[in-house]
Structures are given as structure tokens and as C-alpha cells.
């Protein structure tokens, strides 16, 4: 609390300490959502600049972690929306040499969900999942990310996205349903 | 339960967010419904598949690069102008006034009273001084600055062509207030003391008294005491103060979800193992909340502290007995 108060009073040292405390979580989330170090770096930069500019508005009504995550999720949502408008449908991942490979083309029909580890190369499978995640709306993608990968509670997710727990729950339901449909289509 | 509702609940159950009573109901339904059984199987398969796209820790180079870029950008920002600070403070103060109208009015009245009294005292002492020494109206009072703390300087006037200066200043007059712990004024002062960073002993005493009030069930919500304790639990640097705040919140962990959230955060993030252990004990009565159980599972499986892992496991092992 003291660090936050000092940062609110204009202490750059205190703000730097806050950055160090939360930067790993911010980068981890941005990196996983955007899949690009460059985008993650931009989101990191913009999030902490916003936090610096508006830290005076933080009133201790929620945890600082929730507040900073709210900024990051909003930036990530913007980024996902921008990507969605210009993304191609083809699912691609980079191989070891940096070349793009079409992961959908490399999956055969016989492969089953019941034993994925043995039947699919993990990298290709990861690409499949990314492709399916890419088909979700930015908001569905964000809720699934925060719940499945970041392990946050729906109540907290609702707070971060300025919505209710019930809405977050419904969005998660829609996201899982779409993902299952997407993955089922990829098999057939 | 119809299948549509069951499908929704299968998702929340898979992520550990379905209350126990609904879990049992869902289990009964799924046992007798092949379609819902398939639905659950597919969801669990999706969860397994999704792990093929794991969360990767950002490497040190990326962290360092991002930090350097941010520092450069922060250095390039122009310093805030005084009116920006002022407007921000005014907005915050207005928000605080909205949040605590009674407390704000009290503070305003106390402040205005102290100001009027201080001004009156200064005027009286100056008048007496002037009457006693009419020939030297600008002489420096010998004892004035050794008394009460100076609150502000009202005016400074230099006598032309001399070294003499006339300074008008206001002093803070210490006050005492004695009353019941249920007295709103006393509670307001205790809250102010609990939020003050210096000295620690005063803060500790005030938090101790507020905690005793909460534990005695004396209306902790209306006066904002519960909120103050949650802020202290989350942010205070003194582990003793945080421990007291946690103790004060214990009676409300069952009825107030916000309190439960604050205690869960303490369990996950507090730097003091004793506080985290206490948090586990406090959360025992609300284990029906799947969020609580989820956090306990996380702590039991992956916490760095072996004692906390053990305590969490012990508490979790008692869950069936409660049900």
C-alpha cells in the first residue's frame, strides 16, 4: 500500500518497484494471448505507461493486481480485435527454421482426441489449439485465457472485464462450446 | 435439471466453480443421461488438448528489453504540472467524499473547528502581546514556536527599511476526545489512526481496538471499519497489523464475499507464513465455496512452504466430514 501511495505522490522509484512486481504476469498474459514477443512488448509498454499516468485514480477498492490486469486485458482485447480484422483463416505456426507450416494440412483423420500425446506432434497440436482459439471472439478468447490458462476465478474475471460473474460464466460456456466444435471440424 | 442447464454446469464444474450442492445434482443427472456424459467427456478432452498450447514464461531478454523501453518512455514523459496534480487530487478527494460522506463531514467540521480555534488563539495571543508591548508590534514571540506544531503561515510582511518581519501563523492545537468505542467520532479517529503510517504503535493500537469491535459484532460495516481492515490486510507493510486485520475480518468471512476474496488473496500472496496459515484456518467454515477449495488445492499442491501445504491438505481432507 505504501508503494502505491508513494507512486501516487509521484515517486518514480516506487512505481519502478511496482513494475518489477507485476511485469512477469503482464508479459506472460500478453505473450500467450498475442503469440508475439513484439506485441507483448508493446502491450507491456502501453499498460505501464497508462498505469503511471492514471495511478492517482487508483482508490484501493480492488487489489492493485486486479487494477493492472484490467488495463492489460483491455489492451489485449484491442490487439485481438485489430488482429481479427486482418487475420487470415489459414492456421500457421513457425517451424524450427522460421518457415510457416500449415498445421491443419498436417493432421490426418485417424487422429483421436482420446490419446493426443501419442498421436499428434505437440507443436502441431499447439498450432491447432491456437487456430481454434483464433476463431473465438476477442472477449471469449480473453475469458478462456484468464480462466483456463491463468487460473483466475470467474468473479475476478468479471471484475477485470467490468462485467458480472454470470456474464463471464456464459462467455466461458460459449468459448468452450465453440472450441469443441472447431476441434471437431478439424478432425473431420 | 434439463440438459441445457447441465451443459452449462458441466463447464463450471470442470473449472471448479460449481457449488457442492449443484455438483451432486449434476452428478445424478449425468449418470442417467448419455448425452450429458458425452458432453462432459468432450469438455475434459478439450481441457487436455488445450494444454498443448502451454503458457510460456517470458525469457529474461524480453523482460529486460521491455523494461528498458519502458524506462526510456517514462524518462521522456514531461513532468506533471502543478494544476494536473491539483485537479487529480481534487477528483480523488471528491470521490473519497462520495464514498464516506459522514466521515468527510466530520473531518470537515473538526478541521474547521481546529482552524477557527487556532486562529482565535493566535489572534488573542497577538492582541495580548501588542497590548503589552505597544512600541514593538513586530517583535518575535519568544515562546510561540516552542508550543504547538505550526499548521500554516497566513501572511508575511516586512517592515520597510528594516530587518523586522511580521509573520502570522496558525498552530495545531492538540485535542483529546474521550468516549465509547461505539461513538462515531471515536471510530472515525480510530480509522484515521489505522490509516496513518506513523507511528506504528498508534496504528497497531487503533487496529487492535477496531478488530475487537468487529469480533464483538458491533456494526463493522456501517462505519467502514470492515473496508478499512480489508485494505490493511491487503496492503499494510507491518505483518502484525495485517494479522490483526485478518483476525478482525474472521466473523464476516461467511457472509461477505468481498471479505472472503481478501482472505483468499492473503492466503495466496501474503509474505508472512503465519498470516497465510491463519487465513487457511479462517476459511475452513466456507469450504462449500468452490473458489475457496480451488485456492486450497492450489496451495496444497504447489506452495513453496511445506507447512502451508500440509495444513491445506489437512483442511481439505476434512471436507467430506463437513458435507
Coordinates of C-alpha atoms in Angstrom, one line a residue:
Chain A
X1 CA 0.0 0.0 0.0
X2 CA 2.9 2.3 0.9
X3 CA 4.5 1.7 -2.5
X4 CA 1.2 2.6 -4.3
X5 CA 0.7 5.7 -2.2
X6 CA 4.3 6.8 -2.9
X7 CA 3.8 6.2 -6.6
X8 CA 0.6 8.2 -6.4
X9 CA 2.6 11.0 -4.9
X10 CA 4.8 11.0 -7.9
X11 CA 7.7 8.7 -6.7
X12 CA 9.3 7.1 -9.8
X13 CA 11.2 4.7 -7.6
X14 CA 8.0 3.4 -6.1
X15 CA 6.5 3.0 -9.5
X16 CA 9.5 1.1 -10.7
X17 CA 9.2 -1.3 -7.8
X18 CA 5.5 -1.9 -8.7
X19 CA 6.5 -2.6 -12.3
X20 CA 9.1 -5.2 -11.2
X21 CA 6.4 -6.8 -9.0
X22 CA 3.9 -7.3 -11.8
X23 CA 5.9 -7.3 -15.1
X24 CA 6.2 -11.1 -15.3
X25 CA 2.5 -11.7 -15.1
X26 CA 1.8 -8.9 -17.6
X27 CA 4.2 -10.3 -20.1
X28 CA 3.1 -13.8 -19.6
X29 CA -0.5 -12.9 -20.3
X30 CA 0.2 -10.7 -23.3
X31 CA 2.7 -13.2 -24.8
X32 CA 0.2 -16.1 -24.6
X33 CA -2.7 -14.1 -25.9
X34 CA -0.9 -12.4 -28.8
X35 CA 1.6 -15.2 -29.6
X36 CA 4.1 -12.5 -30.5
X37 CA 7.0 -11.1 -28.4
X38 CA 6.8 -7.8 -30.3
X39 CA 3.1 -7.4 -29.5
X40 CA 3.6 -8.4 -25.9
X41 CA 6.4 -5.9 -25.6
X42 CA 4.1 -3.1 -26.9
X43 CA 1.3 -4.1 -24.6
X44 CA 3.7 -4.1 -21.6
X45 CA 4.9 -0.7 -22.5
X46 CA 1.4 0.8 -23.1
X47 CA 0.0 -0.8 -19.9
X48 CA 2.6 0.5 -17.6
X49 CA 2.6 4.0 -19.2
X50 CA -1.2 4.1 -18.6
X51 CA -0.7 2.8 -15.1
X52 CA 1.8 5.6 -14.5
X53 CA -0.5 8.2 -15.9
X54 CA -3.6 7.1 -14.0
X55 CA -2.2 5.6 -10.8
X56 CA -3.6 8.7 -9.0
X57 CA -7.1 7.3 -9.8
X58 CA -6.5 4.0 -8.1
X59 CA -8.6 4.1 -4.9
X60 CA -7.9 0.8 -3.2
X61 CA -11.4 -0.5 -4.0
X62 CA -9.9 -3.6 -5.5
X63 CA -6.4 -5.2 -5.4
X64 CA -3.7 -3.4 -7.4
X65 CA -3.2 -6.7 -9.3
X66 CA -6.8 -6.6 -10.5
X67 CA -6.4 -3.0 -11.5
X68 CA -3.3 -3.5 -13.5
X69 CA -4.7 -6.7 -15.1
X70 CA -7.8 -4.7 -16.1
X71 CA -5.6 -2.3 -18.1
X72 CA -3.7 -5.2 -19.7
X73 CA -6.8 -7.1 -20.6
X74 CA -8.3 -4.1 -22.3
X75 CA -5.1 -3.5 -24.3
X76 CA -5.0 -7.2 -25.2
X77 CA -8.7 -7.1 -26.3
X78 CA -7.9 -4.1 -28.6
X79 CA -4.9 -6.0 -30.0
X80 CA -7.0 -9.2 -30.6
X81 CA -9.7 -7.1 -32.3
X82 CA -7.2 -5.5 -34.6
X83 CA -5.7 -8.9 -35.4
X84 CA -9.1 -10.4 -36.0
X85 CA -9.9 -7.8 -38.7
X86 CA -6.7 -8.6 -40.7
X87 CA -6.1 -12.2 -39.9
X88 CA -6.1 -14.9 -42.5
X89 CA -8.1 -18.0 -41.8
X90 CA -5.2 -20.4 -42.5
X91 CA -3.7 -21.6 -39.3
X92 CA 0.1 -21.4 -39.4
X93 CA 2.9 -21.9 -36.9
X94 CA 6.6 -21.3 -37.3
X95 CA 8.9 -24.3 -37.5
X96 CA 12.4 -24.5 -36.2
X97 CA 13.9 -22.8 -39.3
X98 CA 11.4 -20.0 -39.0
X99 CA 9.3 -21.1 -42.0
X100 CA 5.5 -21.2 -41.8
X101 CA 3.8 -24.6 -41.9
X102 CA 0.1 -25.1 -42.3
X103 CA -0.9 -27.2 -39.3
X104 CA -4.4 -28.1 -40.5
X105 CA -3.0 -29.7 -43.6
X106 CA -0.7 -31.9 -41.4
X107 CA -3.5 -33.5 -39.3
X108 CA -4.9 -36.8 -40.5
X109 CA -8.4 -38.0 -40.0
X110 CA -7.5 -41.0 -37.9
X111 CA -6.1 -39.0 -35.1
X112 CA -8.1 -39.1 -32.0
X113 CA -8.7 -36.7 -29.0
X114 CA -8.6 -39.6 -26.6
X115 CA -4.8 -40.0 -26.9
X116 CA -3.4 -36.8 -28.3
X117 CA 0.1 -37.0 -26.9
X118 CA 0.9 -40.2 -28.7
X119 CA -0.8 -39.4 -32.0
X120 CA 0.0 -35.8 -32.7
X121 CA 3.2 -33.9 -32.5
X122 CA 2.8 -31.5 -29.6
X123 CA 3.8 -28.5 -31.7
X124 CA 1.2 -29.2 -34.4
X125 CA -1.4 -29.8 -31.8
X126 CA -0.5 -26.5 -30.2
X127 CA -1.0 -24.9 -33.5
X128 CA -4.4 -26.5 -33.8
X129 CA -5.4 -25.1 -30.5
X130 CA -4.1 -21.7 -31.4
X131 CA -6.1 -21.8 -34.7
X132 CA -9.3 -22.8 -32.8
X133 CA -8.6 -20.1 -30.2
X134 CA -8.3 -17.6 -33.1
X135 CA -11.8 -18.3 -34.1
X136 CA -13.2 -17.1 -30.8
X137 CA -14.4 -13.5 -30.4
X138 CA -11.8 -11.4 -28.6
X139 CA -13.9 -11.4 -25.4
X140 CA -14.4 -15.2 -25.5
X141 CA -10.7 -15.6 -26.1
X142 CA -9.9 -13.4 -23.1
X143 CA -12.3 -15.2 -20.7
X144 CA -11.0 -18.6 -21.8
X145 CA -7.4 -17.4 -21.4
X146 CA -8.0 -15.9 -17.9
X147 CA -9.9 -18.9 -16.7
X148 CA -8.1 -21.9 -18.3
X149 CA -4.5 -20.6 -18.6
X150 CA -4.3 -18.0 -15.9
X151 CA -6.5 -19.9 -13.4
X152 CA -8.4 -16.8 -12.3
X153 CA -11.8 -17.1 -10.7
X154 CA -14.9 -16.1 -12.7
X155 CA -15.7 -13.4 -10.1
X156 CA -12.3 -11.8 -10.6
X157 CA -12.5 -12.1 -14.4
X158 CA -15.9 -10.3 -14.3
X159 CA -14.3 -7.5 -12.3
X160 CA -11.4 -7.2 -14.7
X161 CA -13.6 -7.1 -17.7
X162 CA -16.0 -4.7 -16.0
X163 CA -18.9 -7.2 -16.2
X164 CA -20.6 -9.7 -13.9
X165 CA -19.6 -13.1 -12.8
X166 CA -22.7 -14.5 -14.6
X167 CA -21.7 -12.9 -17.9
X168 CA -18.1 -14.2 -17.5
X169 CA -19.6 -17.7 -16.9
X170 CA -21.8 -17.5 -20.0
X171 CA -18.9 -16.3 -22.1
X172 CA -16.7 -19.2 -20.9
X173 CA -19.5 -21.6 -21.8
X174 CA -19.8 -20.2 -25.3
X175 CA -16.0 -20.3 -25.7
X176 CA -15.7 -23.9 -24.7
X177 CA -18.6 -24.9 -26.9
X178 CA -17.0 -23.1 -29.9
X179 CA -13.6 -24.6 -29.3
X180 CA -15.0 -28.1 -29.2
X181 CA -16.9 -27.5 -32.4
X182 CA -13.8 -26.1 -34.0
X183 CA -11.6 -29.0 -33.0
X184 CA -14.3 -31.5 -34.1
X185 CA -14.4 -29.9 -37.5
X186 CA -10.6 -30.1 -37.8
X187 CA -10.8 -33.8 -37.2
X188 CA -13.4 -34.5 -39.9
Chain B
X1 CA -32.4 -30.4 -14.3
X2 CA -32.6 -30.2 -18.1
X3 CA -29.7 -31.0 -20.4
X4 CA -29.1 -27.3 -21.4
X5 CA -28.6 -26.3 -17.8
X6 CA -26.5 -29.4 -17.3
X7 CA -24.2 -28.5 -20.2
X8 CA -23.6 -25.1 -18.6
X9 CA -22.9 -26.6 -15.2
X10 CA -20.5 -29.2 -16.7
X11 CA -18.3 -26.3 -17.7
X12 CA -18.4 -24.5 -14.4
X13 CA -17.8 -27.8 -12.6
X14 CA -14.8 -28.7 -14.8
X15 CA -13.3 -25.4 -13.7
X16 CA -14.1 -25.9 -10.1
X17 CA -16.7 -23.1 -9.8
X18 CA -19.8 -25.1 -9.2
X19 CA -21.2 -25.1 -5.6
X20 CA -21.2 -28.5 -4.0
X21 CA -24.9 -29.0 -3.8
X22 CA -25.2 -28.4 -7.6
X23 CA -22.3 -30.7 -8.2
X24 CA -24.2 -33.6 -6.6
X25 CA -27.3 -32.7 -8.6
X26 CA -25.2 -32.6 -11.8
X27 CA -23.6 -36.0 -11.0
X28 CA -27.1 -37.6 -10.6
X29 CA -28.2 -36.1 -13.9
X30 CA -25.0 -37.2 -15.8
X31 CA -25.2 -40.7 -14.5
X32 CA -28.6 -41.1 -16.2
X33 CA -28.0 -39.0 -19.3
X34 CA -25.7 -40.4 -22.1
X35 CA -25.7 -37.1 -24.0
X36 CA -24.5 -35.1 -21.0
X37 CA -21.9 -37.8 -20.3
X38 CA -20.6 -37.4 -23.8
X39 CA -20.7 -33.6 -23.3
X40 CA -18.5 -33.9 -20.2
X41 CA -16.1 -36.3 -21.9
X42 CA -15.6 -33.8 -24.8
X43 CA -15.0 -30.9 -22.4
X44 CA -12.4 -32.9 -20.4
X45 CA -10.8 -33.8 -23.7
X46 CA -10.7 -30.1 -24.7
X47 CA -9.0 -29.3 -21.4
X48 CA -6.4 -31.9 -22.1
X49 CA -5.9 -30.6 -25.6
X50 CA -5.6 -27.0 -24.5
X51 CA -2.6 -27.9 -22.5
X52 CA -0.7 -28.4 -25.8
X53 CA -0.6 -24.7 -26.0
X54 CA 1.1 -24.0 -22.7
X55 CA 1.7 -20.7 -21.0
X56 CA 5.4 -19.8 -21.5
X57 CA 7.4 -17.8 -19.0
X58 CA 8.8 -14.7 -20.7
X59 CA 12.5 -15.0 -21.1
X60 CA 14.9 -12.7 -19.4
X61 CA 15.9 -10.9 -22.5
X62 CA 12.3 -10.0 -23.3
X63 CA 11.8 -8.7 -19.7
X64 CA 15.0 -6.7 -19.8
X65 CA 14.2 -5.3 -23.2
X66 CA 10.6 -4.3 -22.2
X67 CA 11.8 -2.7 -19.0
X68 CA 14.5 -0.7 -20.8
X69 CA 11.9 0.6 -23.3
X70 CA 9.5 1.5 -20.6
X71 CA 12.2 3.4 -18.6
X72 CA 13.1 5.4 -21.7
X73 CA 9.4 6.2 -22.3
X74 CA 8.9 7.2 -18.7
X75 CA 12.0 9.4 -18.8
X76 CA 10.7 11.1 -21.9
X77 CA 7.4 12.0 -20.3
X78 CA 7.1 15.6 -19.3
X79 CA 6.8 16.2 -15.5
X80 CA 3.2 16.7 -14.3
X81 CA 2.3 20.3 -14.0
X82 CA 1.0 21.6 -10.7
X83 CA -2.5 22.1 -11.9
X84 CA -2.6 18.5 -13.2
X85 CA -1.6 17.3 -9.7
X86 CA -4.2 19.6 -8.2
X87 CA -7.0 18.5 -10.4
X88 CA -6.2 14.9 -9.8
X89 CA -6.2 15.4 -6.0
X90 CA -9.5 17.2 -6.2
X91 CA -11.0 14.4 -8.2
X92 CA -9.8 11.9 -5.7
X93 CA -10.9 13.9 -2.8
X94 CA -14.3 14.3 -4.3
X95 CA -14.5 10.5 -4.8
X96 CA -13.5 10.0 -1.3
X97 CA -16.1 12.4 -0.1
X98 CA -18.7 10.5 -2.1
X99 CA -17.5 7.2 -0.6
X100 CA -17.7 8.4 3.1
X101 CA -20.0 11.3 3.4
X102 CA -20.4 11.1 7.2
X103 CA -16.6 10.7 7.8
X104 CA -15.9 13.5 5.4
X105 CA -18.3 15.9 7.1
X106 CA -16.9 15.1 10.5
X107 CA -13.4 15.7 9.2
X108 CA -14.5 19.0 7.7
X109 CA -16.2 20.1 10.9
X110 CA -13.1 19.0 13.0
X111 CA -10.8 20.8 10.6
X112 CA -12.9 24.0 10.5
X113 CA -13.2 23.9 14.3
X114 CA -9.5 23.5 14.8
X115 CA -8.8 26.3 12.3
X116 CA -11.2 28.7 14.0
X117 CA -9.9 27.8 17.4
X118 CA -6.3 28.1 16.3
X119 CA -6.9 31.4 14.6
X120 CA -8.7 32.7 17.7
X121 CA -5.8 31.6 19.9
X122 CA -3.3 33.3 17.7
X123 CA -5.3 36.4 17.5
X124 CA -5.8 36.6 21.2
X125 CA -2.1 36.0 21.9
X126 CA -1.1 38.6 19.4
X127 CA -3.6 41.1 20.8
X128 CA -2.2 40.5 24.3
X129 CA 1.3 40.8 23.0
X130 CA 0.6 44.0 21.2
X131 CA -1.1 45.4 24.3
X132 CA 1.9 44.5 26.5
X133 CA 4.4 45.9 24.1
X134 CA 2.8 48.6 22.0
X135 CA 6.1 50.1 20.9
X136 CA 7.4 46.8 19.4
X137 CA 4.5 45.2 17.5
X138 CA 6.7 43.1 15.3
X139 CA 8.9 41.6 17.9
X140 CA 9.3 37.8 17.7
X141 CA 7.4 35.9 20.3
X142 CA 9.9 34.0 22.5
X143 CA 7.7 31.0 23.3
X144 CA 5.3 30.8 20.4
X145 CA 7.3 28.4 18.2
X146 CA 8.1 26.1 21.1
X147 CA 4.4 25.3 21.7
X148 CA 2.0 23.6 19.4
X149 CA 3.1 22.5 15.9
X150 CA 2.7 25.2 13.2
X151 CA 0.0 24.3 10.8
X152 CA 0.4 27.1 8.3
X153 CA 1.7 30.6 7.7
X154 CA -1.0 33.1 6.9
X155 CA 1.0 36.2 6.0
X156 CA 4.5 37.6 6.0
X157 CA 5.1 41.4 5.9
X158 CA 8.4 43.1 6.1
X159 CA 8.7 46.5 7.8
X160 CA 10.2 48.8 5.2
X161 CA 13.9 49.6 5.6
X162 CA 14.4 47.3 8.5
X163 CA 15.3 43.7 9.3
X164 CA 12.0 43.2 11.1
X165 CA 9.3 40.8 9.7
X166 CA 5.8 40.2 10.8
X167 CA 4.7 36.6 10.4
X168 CA 1.2 35.5 11.1
X169 CA 1.0 31.7 11.6
X170 CA -1.6 29.1 12.8
X171 CA -0.8 26.4 15.2
X172 CA -2.4 23.0 15.5
X173 CA -3.9 22.7 18.9
X174 CA -3.8 19.2 20.4
X175 CA -7.2 17.9 21.4
X176 CA -8.4 15.0 23.4
X177 CA -11.7 13.1 23.0
X178 CA -12.9 10.5 25.4
X179 CA -15.9 8.3 24.6
X180 CA -17.4 4.9 23.9
X181 CA -16.0 2.7 21.1
X182 CA -19.4 2.9 19.5
X183 CA -19.2 6.7 19.3
X184 CA -18.9 7.6 15.6
X185 CA -16.4 10.4 16.4
X186 CA -14.1 7.9 18.3
X187 CA -14.5 5.4 15.5
X188 CA -13.6 8.0 12.9
X189 CA -10.4 8.9 14.8
X190 CA -9.5 5.2 15.2
X191 CA -10.0 4.7 11.4
X192 CA -7.8 7.7 10.7
X193 CA -5.1 6.4 13.1
X194 CA -5.3 2.9 11.4
X195 CA -4.6 4.5 8.0
X196 CA -1.8 6.7 9.3
X197 CA 1.7 5.3 8.6
X198 CA 3.4 6.9 11.7
X199 CA 3.8 5.9 14.4
X200 CA 3.4 2.1 14.1
X201 CA 2.3 1.6 17.8
X202 CA -0.6 4.0 17.4
X203 CA -1.7 2.3 14.3
X204 CA -1.4 -1.1 15.9
X205 CA -3.4 0.1 18.9
X206 CA -6.2 1.5 16.8
X207 CA -6.3 -1.6 14.6
X208 CA -6.5 -3.7 17.7
X209 CA -9.5 -1.8 19.0
X210 CA -11.3 -1.9 15.7
X211 CA -10.7 -5.6 15.5
X212 CA -12.1 -6.1 19.0
X213 CA -15.2 -4.1 17.8
X214 CA -15.6 -6.3 14.8
X215 CA -15.2 -9.5 16.7
X216 CA -17.7 -8.3 19.3
X217 CA -20.2 -7.8 16.4
X218 CA -20.5 -4.1 16.8
X219 CA -21.6 -2.9 13.4
X220 CA -18.4 -3.0 11.4
X221 CA -20.0 -2.4 8.1
X222 CA -21.7 0.9 8.6
X223 CA -18.7 2.8 9.8
X224 CA -16.5 1.4 7.1
X225 CA -14.3 -0.5 9.5
X226 CA -14.6 -3.7 7.5
X227 CA -13.4 -2.0 4.4
X228 CA -10.5 -0.4 6.3
X229 CA -9.5 -3.8 7.7
X230 CA -9.5 -5.3 4.1
X231 CA -7.3 -2.5 2.9
X232 CA -4.9 -3.1 5.8
X233 CA -4.9 -6.9 5.2
X234 CA -4.1 -6.3 1.5
X235 CA -1.6 -3.5 1.7
X236 CA -0.1 -2.8 5.1
X237 CA 3.6 -3.4 5.3
X238 CA 3.5 -4.4 9.0
X239 CA 2.8 -8.1 9.4
X240 CA 1.4 -7.5 12.9
X241 CA -1.1 -5.1 11.6
X242 CA -2.1 -7.4 8.8
X243 CA -2.5 -10.3 11.2
X244 CA -4.8 -8.2 13.4
X245 CA -6.8 -7.1 10.4
X246 CA -7.3 -10.7 9.4
X247 CA -8.4 -11.6 12.9
X248 CA -11.0 -8.8 12.7
X249 CA -12.4 -10.0 9.4
X250 CA -12.9 -13.5 10.6
X251 CA -16.6 -13.1 11.7
X252 CA -17.5 -11.9 8.2
X253 CA -15.8 -14.4 6.0
X254 CA -19.0 -16.5 5.8
X255 CA -21.5 -13.7 5.0
X256 CA -19.3 -11.3 3.0
X257 CA -17.8 -12.4 -0.4
X258 CA -15.5 -9.4 -0.5
X259 CA -14.0 -10.4 2.8
X260 CA -13.6 -13.9 1.5
X261 CA -11.8 -12.6 -1.5
X262 CA -9.4 -10.5 0.6
X263 CA -8.6 -13.5 2.8
X264 CA -8.1 -15.7 -0.3
X265 CA -5.7 -13.1 -1.6
X266 CA -3.8 -13.1 1.7
X267 CA -3.6 -16.9 1.5
X268 CA -2.1 -16.8 -2.0
X269 CA 0.1 -13.7 -1.7
X270 CA 1.0 -12.6 1.8
X271 CA 4.7 -12.7 2.6
X272 CA 4.2 -13.9 6.1
X273 CA 3.6 -17.7 6.5
X274 CA 1.8 -17.2 9.9
X275 CA -0.8 -14.9 8.2
X276 CA -1.3 -17.4 5.4
X277 CA -1.7 -20.3 7.9
X278 CA -4.3 -18.2 9.8
X279 CA -6.1 -17.5 6.6
X280 CA -6.4 -21.2 5.9
X281 CA -8.0 -21.7 9.4
X282 CA -10.3 -18.8 8.9
X283 CA -11.5 -20.2 5.6
X284 CA -12.5 -23.6 7.0
X285 CA -16.2 -22.7 7.5
X286 CA -16.6 -21.6 3.9
X287 CA -15.2 -24.6 2.1
X288 CA -18.6 -25.1 0.4
X289 CA -17.4 -22.2 -1.8
X290 CA -15.6 -24.0 -4.6
X291 CA -13.4 -20.9 -5.1
X292 CA -12.0 -21.4 -1.6
X293 CA -11.4 -25.1 -2.3
X294 CA -9.7 -24.3 -5.6
X295 CA -7.3 -22.0 -3.9
X296 CA -6.7 -24.5 -1.1
X297 CA -6.0 -27.2 -3.7
X298 CA -3.5 -24.9 -5.5
X299 CA -1.8 -24.1 -2.2
X300 CA -1.8 -27.7 -1.1
X301 CA -0.2 -28.8 -4.4
X302 CA 2.2 -26.1 -5.3
X303 CA 3.0 -23.8 -2.4
X304 CA 6.7 -23.4 -1.6
X305 CA 6.2 -23.6 2.1
X306 CA 5.8 -27.3 3.3
X307 CA 3.9 -26.3 6.4
X308 CA 1.3 -24.5 4.5
X309 CA 1.0 -27.3 2.0
X310 CA 0.4 -29.7 5.0
X311 CA -2.2 -27.5 6.7
X312 CA -4.1 -27.0 3.4
X313 CA -4.1 -30.8 2.8
X314 CA -5.3 -31.4 6.4
X315 CA -8.2 -28.9 5.9
X316 CA -9.1 -30.4 2.5
X317 CA -9.1 -33.9 4.0
X318 CA -11.8 -32.8 6.4
X319 CA -14.1 -31.6 3.7
X320 CA -16.2 -34.8 3.4
X321 CA -16.9 -34.7 7.1
X322 CA -18.3 -31.2 6.8
X323 CA -20.5 -32.3 3.9

